[in-house]
Short mmCIF file of C-alpha atoms and ligand atoms in Angstrom, two decimals:
data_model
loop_
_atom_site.label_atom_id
_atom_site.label_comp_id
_atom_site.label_asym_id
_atom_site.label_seq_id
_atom_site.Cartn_x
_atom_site.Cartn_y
_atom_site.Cartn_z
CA UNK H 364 0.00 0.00 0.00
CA UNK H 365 1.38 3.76 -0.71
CA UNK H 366 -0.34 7.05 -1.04
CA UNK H 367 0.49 10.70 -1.26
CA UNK H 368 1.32 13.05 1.30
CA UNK H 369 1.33 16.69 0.91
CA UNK H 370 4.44 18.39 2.49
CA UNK H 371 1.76 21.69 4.31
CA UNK H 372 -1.14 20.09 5.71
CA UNK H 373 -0.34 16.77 5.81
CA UNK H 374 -3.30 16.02 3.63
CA UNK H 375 -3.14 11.87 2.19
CA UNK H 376 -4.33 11.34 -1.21
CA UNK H 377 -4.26 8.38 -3.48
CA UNK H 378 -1.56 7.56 -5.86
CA UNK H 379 -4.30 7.97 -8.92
CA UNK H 380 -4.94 11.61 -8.16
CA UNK H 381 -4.84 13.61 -11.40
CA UNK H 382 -3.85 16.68 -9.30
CA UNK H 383 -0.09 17.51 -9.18
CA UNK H 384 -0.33 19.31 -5.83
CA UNK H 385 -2.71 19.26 -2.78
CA UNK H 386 -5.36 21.73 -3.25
CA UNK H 387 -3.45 23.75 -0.06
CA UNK H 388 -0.93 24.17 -3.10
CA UNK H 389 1.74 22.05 -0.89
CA UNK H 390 4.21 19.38 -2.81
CA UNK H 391 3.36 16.24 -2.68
CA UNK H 392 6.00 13.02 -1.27
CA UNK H 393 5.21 9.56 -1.95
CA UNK H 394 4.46 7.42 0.78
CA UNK H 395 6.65 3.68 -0.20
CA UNK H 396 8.62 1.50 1.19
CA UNK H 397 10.60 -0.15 -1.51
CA UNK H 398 11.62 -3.52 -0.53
CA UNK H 399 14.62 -4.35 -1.82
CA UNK H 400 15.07 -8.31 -2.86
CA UNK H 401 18.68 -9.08 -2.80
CA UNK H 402 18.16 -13.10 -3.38
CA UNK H 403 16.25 -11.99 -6.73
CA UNK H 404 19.24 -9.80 -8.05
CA UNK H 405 21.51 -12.29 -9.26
CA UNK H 406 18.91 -13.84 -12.39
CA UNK H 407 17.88 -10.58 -13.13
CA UNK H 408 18.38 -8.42 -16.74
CA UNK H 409 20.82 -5.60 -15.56
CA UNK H 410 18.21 -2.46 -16.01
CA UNK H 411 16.96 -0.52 -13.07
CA UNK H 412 13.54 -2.60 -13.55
CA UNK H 413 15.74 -5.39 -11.49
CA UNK H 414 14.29 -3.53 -8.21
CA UNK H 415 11.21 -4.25 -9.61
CA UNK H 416 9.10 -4.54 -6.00
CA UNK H 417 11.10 -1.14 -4.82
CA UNK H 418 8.86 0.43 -8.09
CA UNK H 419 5.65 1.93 -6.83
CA UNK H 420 4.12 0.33 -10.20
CA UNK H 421 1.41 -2.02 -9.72
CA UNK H 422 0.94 -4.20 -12.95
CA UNK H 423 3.91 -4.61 -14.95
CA UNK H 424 1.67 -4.34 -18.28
CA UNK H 425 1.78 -0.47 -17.76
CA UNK H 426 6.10 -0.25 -17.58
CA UNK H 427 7.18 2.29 -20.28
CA UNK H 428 10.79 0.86 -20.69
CA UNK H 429 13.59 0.64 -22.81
CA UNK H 430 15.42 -1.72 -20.82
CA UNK H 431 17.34 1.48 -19.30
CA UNK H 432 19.56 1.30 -16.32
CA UNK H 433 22.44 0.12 -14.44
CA UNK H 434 25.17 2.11 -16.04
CA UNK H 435 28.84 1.42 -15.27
CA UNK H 436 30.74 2.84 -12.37
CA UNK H 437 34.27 3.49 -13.09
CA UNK H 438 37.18 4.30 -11.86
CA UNK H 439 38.78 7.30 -12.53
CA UNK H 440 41.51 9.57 -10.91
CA UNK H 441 40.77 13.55 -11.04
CA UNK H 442 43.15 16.06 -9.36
CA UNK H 443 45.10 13.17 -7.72
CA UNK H 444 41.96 11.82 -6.35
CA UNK H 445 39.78 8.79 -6.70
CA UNK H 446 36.45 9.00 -8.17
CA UNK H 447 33.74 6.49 -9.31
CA UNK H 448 31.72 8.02 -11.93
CA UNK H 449 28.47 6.81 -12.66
CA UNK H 450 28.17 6.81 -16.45
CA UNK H 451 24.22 7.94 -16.77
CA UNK H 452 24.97 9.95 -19.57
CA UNK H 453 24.68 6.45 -21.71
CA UNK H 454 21.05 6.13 -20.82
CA UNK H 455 18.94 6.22 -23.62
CA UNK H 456 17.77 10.02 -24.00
CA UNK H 457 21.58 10.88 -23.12
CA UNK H 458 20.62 11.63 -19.33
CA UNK H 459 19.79 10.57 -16.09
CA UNK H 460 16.48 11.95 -16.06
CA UNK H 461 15.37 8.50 -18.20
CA UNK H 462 15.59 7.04 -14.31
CA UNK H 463 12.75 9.24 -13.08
CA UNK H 464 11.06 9.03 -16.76
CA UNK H 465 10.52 5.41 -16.71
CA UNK H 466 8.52 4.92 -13.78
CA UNK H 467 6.06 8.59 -13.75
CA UNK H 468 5.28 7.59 -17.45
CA UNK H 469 4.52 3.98 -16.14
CA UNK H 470 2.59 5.88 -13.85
CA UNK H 471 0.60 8.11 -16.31
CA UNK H 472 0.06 5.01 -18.45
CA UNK H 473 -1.45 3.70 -15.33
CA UNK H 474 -3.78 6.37 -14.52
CA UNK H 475 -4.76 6.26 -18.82
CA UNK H 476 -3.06 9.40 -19.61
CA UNK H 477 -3.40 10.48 -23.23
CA UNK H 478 -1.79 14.06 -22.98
CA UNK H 479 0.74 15.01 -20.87
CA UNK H 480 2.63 18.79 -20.41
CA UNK H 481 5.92 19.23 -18.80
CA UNK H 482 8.32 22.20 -18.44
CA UNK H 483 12.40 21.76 -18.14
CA UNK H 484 15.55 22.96 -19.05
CA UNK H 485 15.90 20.64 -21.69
CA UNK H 486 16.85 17.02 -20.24
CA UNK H 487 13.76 15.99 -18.55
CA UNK H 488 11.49 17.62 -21.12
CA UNK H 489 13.63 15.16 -23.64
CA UNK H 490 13.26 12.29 -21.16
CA UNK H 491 9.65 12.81 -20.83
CA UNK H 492 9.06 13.09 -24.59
CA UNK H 493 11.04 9.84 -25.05
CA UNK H 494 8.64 7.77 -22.85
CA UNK H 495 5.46 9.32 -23.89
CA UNK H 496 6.85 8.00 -27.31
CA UNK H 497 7.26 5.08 -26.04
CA UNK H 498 3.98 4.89 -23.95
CA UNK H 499 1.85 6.43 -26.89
CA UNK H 500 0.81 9.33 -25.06
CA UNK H 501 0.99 12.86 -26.56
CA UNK H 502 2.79 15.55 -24.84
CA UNK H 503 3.72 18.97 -25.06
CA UNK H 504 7.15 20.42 -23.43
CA UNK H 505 7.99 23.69 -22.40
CA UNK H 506 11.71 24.91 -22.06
CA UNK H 507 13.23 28.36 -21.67
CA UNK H 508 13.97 29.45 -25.29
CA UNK H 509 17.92 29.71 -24.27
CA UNK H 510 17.30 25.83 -24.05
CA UNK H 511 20.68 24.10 -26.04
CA UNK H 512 19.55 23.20 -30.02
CA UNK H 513 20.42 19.66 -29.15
CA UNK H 514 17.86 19.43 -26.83
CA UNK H 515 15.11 20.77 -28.49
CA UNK H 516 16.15 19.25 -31.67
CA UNK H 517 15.73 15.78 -29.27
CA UNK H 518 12.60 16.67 -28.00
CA UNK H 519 10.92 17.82 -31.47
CA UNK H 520 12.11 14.52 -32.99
CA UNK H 521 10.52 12.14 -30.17
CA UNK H 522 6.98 13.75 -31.55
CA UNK H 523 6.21 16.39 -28.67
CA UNK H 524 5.14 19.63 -29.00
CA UNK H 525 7.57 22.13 -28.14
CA UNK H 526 6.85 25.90 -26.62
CA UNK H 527 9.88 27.90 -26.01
CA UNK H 528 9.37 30.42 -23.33
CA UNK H 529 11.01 33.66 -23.10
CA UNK H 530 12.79 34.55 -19.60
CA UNK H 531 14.22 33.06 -17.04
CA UNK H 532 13.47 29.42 -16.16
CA UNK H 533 10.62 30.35 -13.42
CA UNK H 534 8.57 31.97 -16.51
CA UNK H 535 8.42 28.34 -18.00
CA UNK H 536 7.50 26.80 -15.11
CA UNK H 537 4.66 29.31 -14.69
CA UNK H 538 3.38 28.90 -18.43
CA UNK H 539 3.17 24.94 -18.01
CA UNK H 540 1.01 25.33 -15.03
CA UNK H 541 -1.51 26.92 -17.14
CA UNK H 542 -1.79 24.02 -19.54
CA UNK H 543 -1.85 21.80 -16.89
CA UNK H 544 -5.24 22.95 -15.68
CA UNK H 545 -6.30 20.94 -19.24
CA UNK H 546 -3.76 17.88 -18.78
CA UNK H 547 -1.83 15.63 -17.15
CA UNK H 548 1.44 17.63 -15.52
CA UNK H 549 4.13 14.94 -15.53
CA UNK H 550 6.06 17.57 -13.65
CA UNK H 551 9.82 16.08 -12.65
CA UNK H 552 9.66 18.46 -9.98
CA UNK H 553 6.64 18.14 -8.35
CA UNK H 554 5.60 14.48 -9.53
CA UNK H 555 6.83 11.76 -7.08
CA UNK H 556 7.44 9.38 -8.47
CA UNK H 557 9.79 10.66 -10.52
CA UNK H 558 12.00 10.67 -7.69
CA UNK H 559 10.97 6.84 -7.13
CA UNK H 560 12.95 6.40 -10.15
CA UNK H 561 16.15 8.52 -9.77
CA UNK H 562 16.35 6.75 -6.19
CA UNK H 563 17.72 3.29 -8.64
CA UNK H 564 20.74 5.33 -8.67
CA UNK H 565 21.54 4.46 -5.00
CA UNK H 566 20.46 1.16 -5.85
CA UNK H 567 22.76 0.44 -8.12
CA UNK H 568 25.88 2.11 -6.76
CA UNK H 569 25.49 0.07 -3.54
CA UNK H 570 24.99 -3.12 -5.68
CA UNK H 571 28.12 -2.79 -7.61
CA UNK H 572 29.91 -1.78 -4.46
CA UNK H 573 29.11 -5.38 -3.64
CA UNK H 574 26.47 -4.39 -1.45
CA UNK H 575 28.04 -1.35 0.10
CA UNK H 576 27.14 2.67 0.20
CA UNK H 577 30.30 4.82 -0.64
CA UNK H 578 31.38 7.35 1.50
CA UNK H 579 29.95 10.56 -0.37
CA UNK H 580 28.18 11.76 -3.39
CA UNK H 581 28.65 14.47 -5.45
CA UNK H 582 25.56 15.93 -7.61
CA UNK H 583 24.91 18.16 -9.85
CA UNK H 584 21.60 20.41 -8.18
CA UNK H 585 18.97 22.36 -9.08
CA UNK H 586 15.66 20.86 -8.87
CA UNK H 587 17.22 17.80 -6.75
CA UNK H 588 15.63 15.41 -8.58
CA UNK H 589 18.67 13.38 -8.34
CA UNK H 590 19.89 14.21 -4.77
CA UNK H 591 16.30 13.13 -3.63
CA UNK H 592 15.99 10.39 -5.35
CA UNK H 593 19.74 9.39 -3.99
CA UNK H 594 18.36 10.06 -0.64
CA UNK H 595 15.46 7.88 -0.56
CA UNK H 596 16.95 5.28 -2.17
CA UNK H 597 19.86 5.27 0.67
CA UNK H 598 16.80 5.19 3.20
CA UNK H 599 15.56 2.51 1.66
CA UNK H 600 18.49 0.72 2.13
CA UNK H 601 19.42 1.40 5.48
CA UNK H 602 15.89 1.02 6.63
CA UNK H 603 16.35 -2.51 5.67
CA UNK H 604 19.89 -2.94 7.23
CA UNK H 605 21.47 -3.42 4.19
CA UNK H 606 23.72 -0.75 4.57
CA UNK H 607 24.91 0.68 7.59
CA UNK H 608 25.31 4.54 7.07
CA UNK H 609 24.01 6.86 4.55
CA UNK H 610 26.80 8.74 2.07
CA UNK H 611 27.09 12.72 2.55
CA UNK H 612 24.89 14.40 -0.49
CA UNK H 613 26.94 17.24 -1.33
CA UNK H 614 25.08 19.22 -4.03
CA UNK H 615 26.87 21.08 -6.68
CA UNK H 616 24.97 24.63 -7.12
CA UNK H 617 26.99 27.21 -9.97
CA UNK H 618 27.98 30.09 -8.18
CA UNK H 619 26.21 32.20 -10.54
CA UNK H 620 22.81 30.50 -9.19
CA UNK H 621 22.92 29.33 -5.90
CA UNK H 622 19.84 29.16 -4.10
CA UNK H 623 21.12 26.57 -1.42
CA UNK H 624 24.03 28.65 -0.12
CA UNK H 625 22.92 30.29 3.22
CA UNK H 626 24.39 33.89 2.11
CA UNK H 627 23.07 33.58 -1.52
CA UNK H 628 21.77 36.94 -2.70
CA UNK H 629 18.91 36.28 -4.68
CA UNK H 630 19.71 37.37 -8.42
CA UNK H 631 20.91 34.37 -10.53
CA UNK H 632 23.13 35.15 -13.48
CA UNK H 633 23.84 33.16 -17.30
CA UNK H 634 25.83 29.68 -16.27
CA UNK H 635 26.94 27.47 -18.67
CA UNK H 636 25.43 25.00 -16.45
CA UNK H 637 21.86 24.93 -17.66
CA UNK H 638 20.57 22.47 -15.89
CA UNK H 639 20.96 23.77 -12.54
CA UNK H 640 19.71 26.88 -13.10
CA UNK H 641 17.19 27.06 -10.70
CA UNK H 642 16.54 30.45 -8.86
CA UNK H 643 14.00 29.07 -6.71
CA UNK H 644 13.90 25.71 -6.37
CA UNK H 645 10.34 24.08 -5.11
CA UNK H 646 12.18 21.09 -2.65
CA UNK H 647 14.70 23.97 -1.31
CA UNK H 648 14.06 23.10 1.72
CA UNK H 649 13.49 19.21 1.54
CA UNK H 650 16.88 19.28 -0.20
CA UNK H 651 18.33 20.85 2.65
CA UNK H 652 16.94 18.92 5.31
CA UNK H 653 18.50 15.84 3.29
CA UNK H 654 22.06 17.25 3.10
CA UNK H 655 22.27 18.00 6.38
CA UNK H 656 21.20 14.88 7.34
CA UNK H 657 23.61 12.92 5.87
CA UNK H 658 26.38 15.25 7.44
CA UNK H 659 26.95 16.52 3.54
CA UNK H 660 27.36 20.27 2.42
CA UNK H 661 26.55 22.57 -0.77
CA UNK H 662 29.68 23.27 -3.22
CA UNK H 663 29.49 26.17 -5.42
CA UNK H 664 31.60 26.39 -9.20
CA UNK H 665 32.51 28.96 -11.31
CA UNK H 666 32.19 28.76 -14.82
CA UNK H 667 35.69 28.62 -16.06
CA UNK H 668 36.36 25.88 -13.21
CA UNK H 669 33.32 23.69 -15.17
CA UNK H 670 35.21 24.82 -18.43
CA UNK H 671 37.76 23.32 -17.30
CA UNK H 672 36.58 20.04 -15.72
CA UNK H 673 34.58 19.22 -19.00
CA UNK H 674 37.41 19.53 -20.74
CA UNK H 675 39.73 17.11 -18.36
CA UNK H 676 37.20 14.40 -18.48
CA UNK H 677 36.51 14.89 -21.80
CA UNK H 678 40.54 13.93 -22.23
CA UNK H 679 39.96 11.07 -20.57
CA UNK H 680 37.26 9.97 -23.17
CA UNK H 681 34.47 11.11 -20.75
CA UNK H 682 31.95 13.42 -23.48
CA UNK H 683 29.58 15.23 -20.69
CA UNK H 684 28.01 18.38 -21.17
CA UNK H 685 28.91 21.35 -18.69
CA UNK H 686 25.81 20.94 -16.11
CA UNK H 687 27.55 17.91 -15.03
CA UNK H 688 30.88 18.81 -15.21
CA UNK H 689 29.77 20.92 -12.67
CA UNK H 690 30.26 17.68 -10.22
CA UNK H 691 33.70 17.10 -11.98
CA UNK H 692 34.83 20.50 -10.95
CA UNK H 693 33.79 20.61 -7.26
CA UNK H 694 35.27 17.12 -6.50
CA UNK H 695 38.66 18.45 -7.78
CA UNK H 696 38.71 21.07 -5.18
CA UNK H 697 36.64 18.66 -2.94
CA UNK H 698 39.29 17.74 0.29
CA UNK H 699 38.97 14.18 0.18
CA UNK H 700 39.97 11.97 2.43
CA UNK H 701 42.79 9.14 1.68
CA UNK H 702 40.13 6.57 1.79
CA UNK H 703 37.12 8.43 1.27
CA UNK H 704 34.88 6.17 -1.47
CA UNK H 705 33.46 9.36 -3.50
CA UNK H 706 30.90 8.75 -6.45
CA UNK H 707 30.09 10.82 -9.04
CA UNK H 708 26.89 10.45 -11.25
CA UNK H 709 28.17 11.95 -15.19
CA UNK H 710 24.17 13.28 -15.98
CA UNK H 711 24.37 13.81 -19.14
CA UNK H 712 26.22 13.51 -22.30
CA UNK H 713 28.23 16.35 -24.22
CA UNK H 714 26.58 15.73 -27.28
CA UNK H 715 23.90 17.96 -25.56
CA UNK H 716 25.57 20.92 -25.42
CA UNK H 717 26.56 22.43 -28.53
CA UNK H 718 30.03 25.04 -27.58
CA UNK H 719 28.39 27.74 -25.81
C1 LIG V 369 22.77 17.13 -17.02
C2 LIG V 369 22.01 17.50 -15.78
N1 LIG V 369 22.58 17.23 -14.59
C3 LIG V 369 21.96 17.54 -13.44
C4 LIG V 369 20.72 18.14 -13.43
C5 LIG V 369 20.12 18.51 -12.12
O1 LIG V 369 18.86 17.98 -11.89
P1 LIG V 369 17.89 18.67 -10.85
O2 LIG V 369 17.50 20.02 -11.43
O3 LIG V 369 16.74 17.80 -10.73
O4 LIG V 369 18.64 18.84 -9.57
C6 LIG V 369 20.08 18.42 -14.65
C7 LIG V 369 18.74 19.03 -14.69
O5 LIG V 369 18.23 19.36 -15.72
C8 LIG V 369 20.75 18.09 -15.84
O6 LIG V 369 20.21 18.37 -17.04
ZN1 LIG V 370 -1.81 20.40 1.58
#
């Protein structure tokens, strides 16, 4: 059994509400404990559907898949330093957002969607036009018009509809909530279970840790769909004694939009970090609550330092784009520890970005 909870009043709803907030206008969380099935693991096909009774999906006739998930962690050394990257670039729309996309459009398909709206900064919106393909369920996106080409070029080919918004980011996000008062809103940000998809991340890391957390994780933040999803995932986990700590969640903000720092002024400038440019960020304060938690901390970049990181990796044979070099770029001034087991998830591939 699961439900919804809204994050205000407190208010339970059931998970085949068509509204994408409580009517108090509060965020909704998804009530679910995953159970996690480590005799099963071993036979299974190595995609994230392998935690199949961790996925709040009922009947498995309504998974929207393309047999996406469990993406290599390698080794690499950056600045001296260990790092396990967590190659979720190679997922099939070229990001990790596929993670989240998989189960809410299992979700929609569910509930019988036949139109969906959704409003990103290019990734999701590509995500979520990928699996309404696959699902065969219309669906219009909206992005800022800075959006990269790449991306819209993605999201135009899948079959959506595209509107480009003029402004900042927050002007999108207030356009899509007026077509949403016609259609499904397969929001990323406020949709739950969304984030009961990026959680497979921690799934996975901890299964090909051989059944271990690492020490820390460094993401890339704006919305925190990822650092949620991390964190739940993690819960899951230790809820179930399978691990016995949870890794610090340090978030990687760019200093030119950093609404996580405590002194942060308010007034975002252009980053070539896209992604993460969020001036106000609906789970703010959920995201915060999770980093302190887990004893992490918020690490701001500058753009030349992302630059700079893309381009390292890049030598390596790593092809990001800059949002997640972002992570890149705080780990090397990160102060690791000698031992300290540090992942980083690479979110999305460089073919993305064209040179800005
Ligand atoms: C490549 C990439 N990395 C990280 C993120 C951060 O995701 P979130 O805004 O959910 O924190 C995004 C968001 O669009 C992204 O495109
Ligand atoms: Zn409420």
């Amino acid at each position: 059994m699961f439900f919804l909870t809204c994050q205000i009043c407190k208010k339970t709803y059931a998970p085949n509400t068509l509204q994408w907030c409580c009517s108090c206008g509060g965020l909704f969380d998804l009530v679910f404990e995953g159970e996690l099935r480590v005799d099963a693991l071993a036979d299974r096909p190595p995609t994230l559907w392998r935690y199949r009774e961790a996925i709040p999906i009922a009947d498995d006739a309504h998974i929207a898949s393309f047999d996406e998930g469990f993406t290599p962690l390698t080794p690499v050394t950056i600045a001296g330093k260990s790092l396990l990257v967590k190659q979720d670039h190679l997922f099939p729309s070229g990001s990790y957002k596929d993670r989240g996309a998989t189960v809410l459009i299992s979700q929609a398909k569910a509930l019988g969607v036949q139109h969906m709206v959704e409003d990103s900064s290019g990734n999701a919106g590509a995500a979520i036009a990928a699996y309404a393909a696959r699902a065969g369920i219309a669906c219009d996106i909206y992005v800022p018009d800075s959006t990269s080409p790449a991306k819209l070029a993605q999201i135009q080919s899948y079959g959506a509809r595209l509107y480009k918004i003029p402004g900042a980011r927050e002007d999108t996000a207030r356009a899509v909530q007026g077509a949403a008062r016609k259609h499904f809103y397969a929001s990323h940000v406020w949709n739950p279970f969304f984030f009961h998809g990026t959680k497979t991340l921690a799934y996975e890391i901890w299964e090909q840790r051989g059944f271990n957390a690492p020490d820390t994780l460094i993401i890339p933040t704006g919305n925190g769909t990822l650092l949620i999803g991390a964190y739940i995932g993690f819960t899951d986990l230790l809820r179930q004694n399978l691990i016995d700590h949870l890794p610090k969640l340090i978030a990687v903000q760019s200093a030119n939009c950093a609404p996580l720092m405590p002194n942060w002024h308010g007034n975002p400038s252009e980053t070539i970090a896209e992604g993460i440019a969020i001036a106000e960020p609906a789970r703010a304060a959920q995201m915060l609550r999770y980093i302190d938690q887990t004893g992490g901390d918020v690490l701001t970049v500058e753009d030349d330092e992302t630059r700079h990181a893309q381009k390292q990796m890049a030598e390596m044979g790593f092809y990001i784009e800059p949002t997640s070099a972002t992570a890149i770029a705080a780990y090397m001034k990160y102060p690791a520890q000698n031992d300290e087991v540090a992942v980083a998830p690479l979110t999305g591939h460089g073919l993305k970005s064209g040179k800005k």
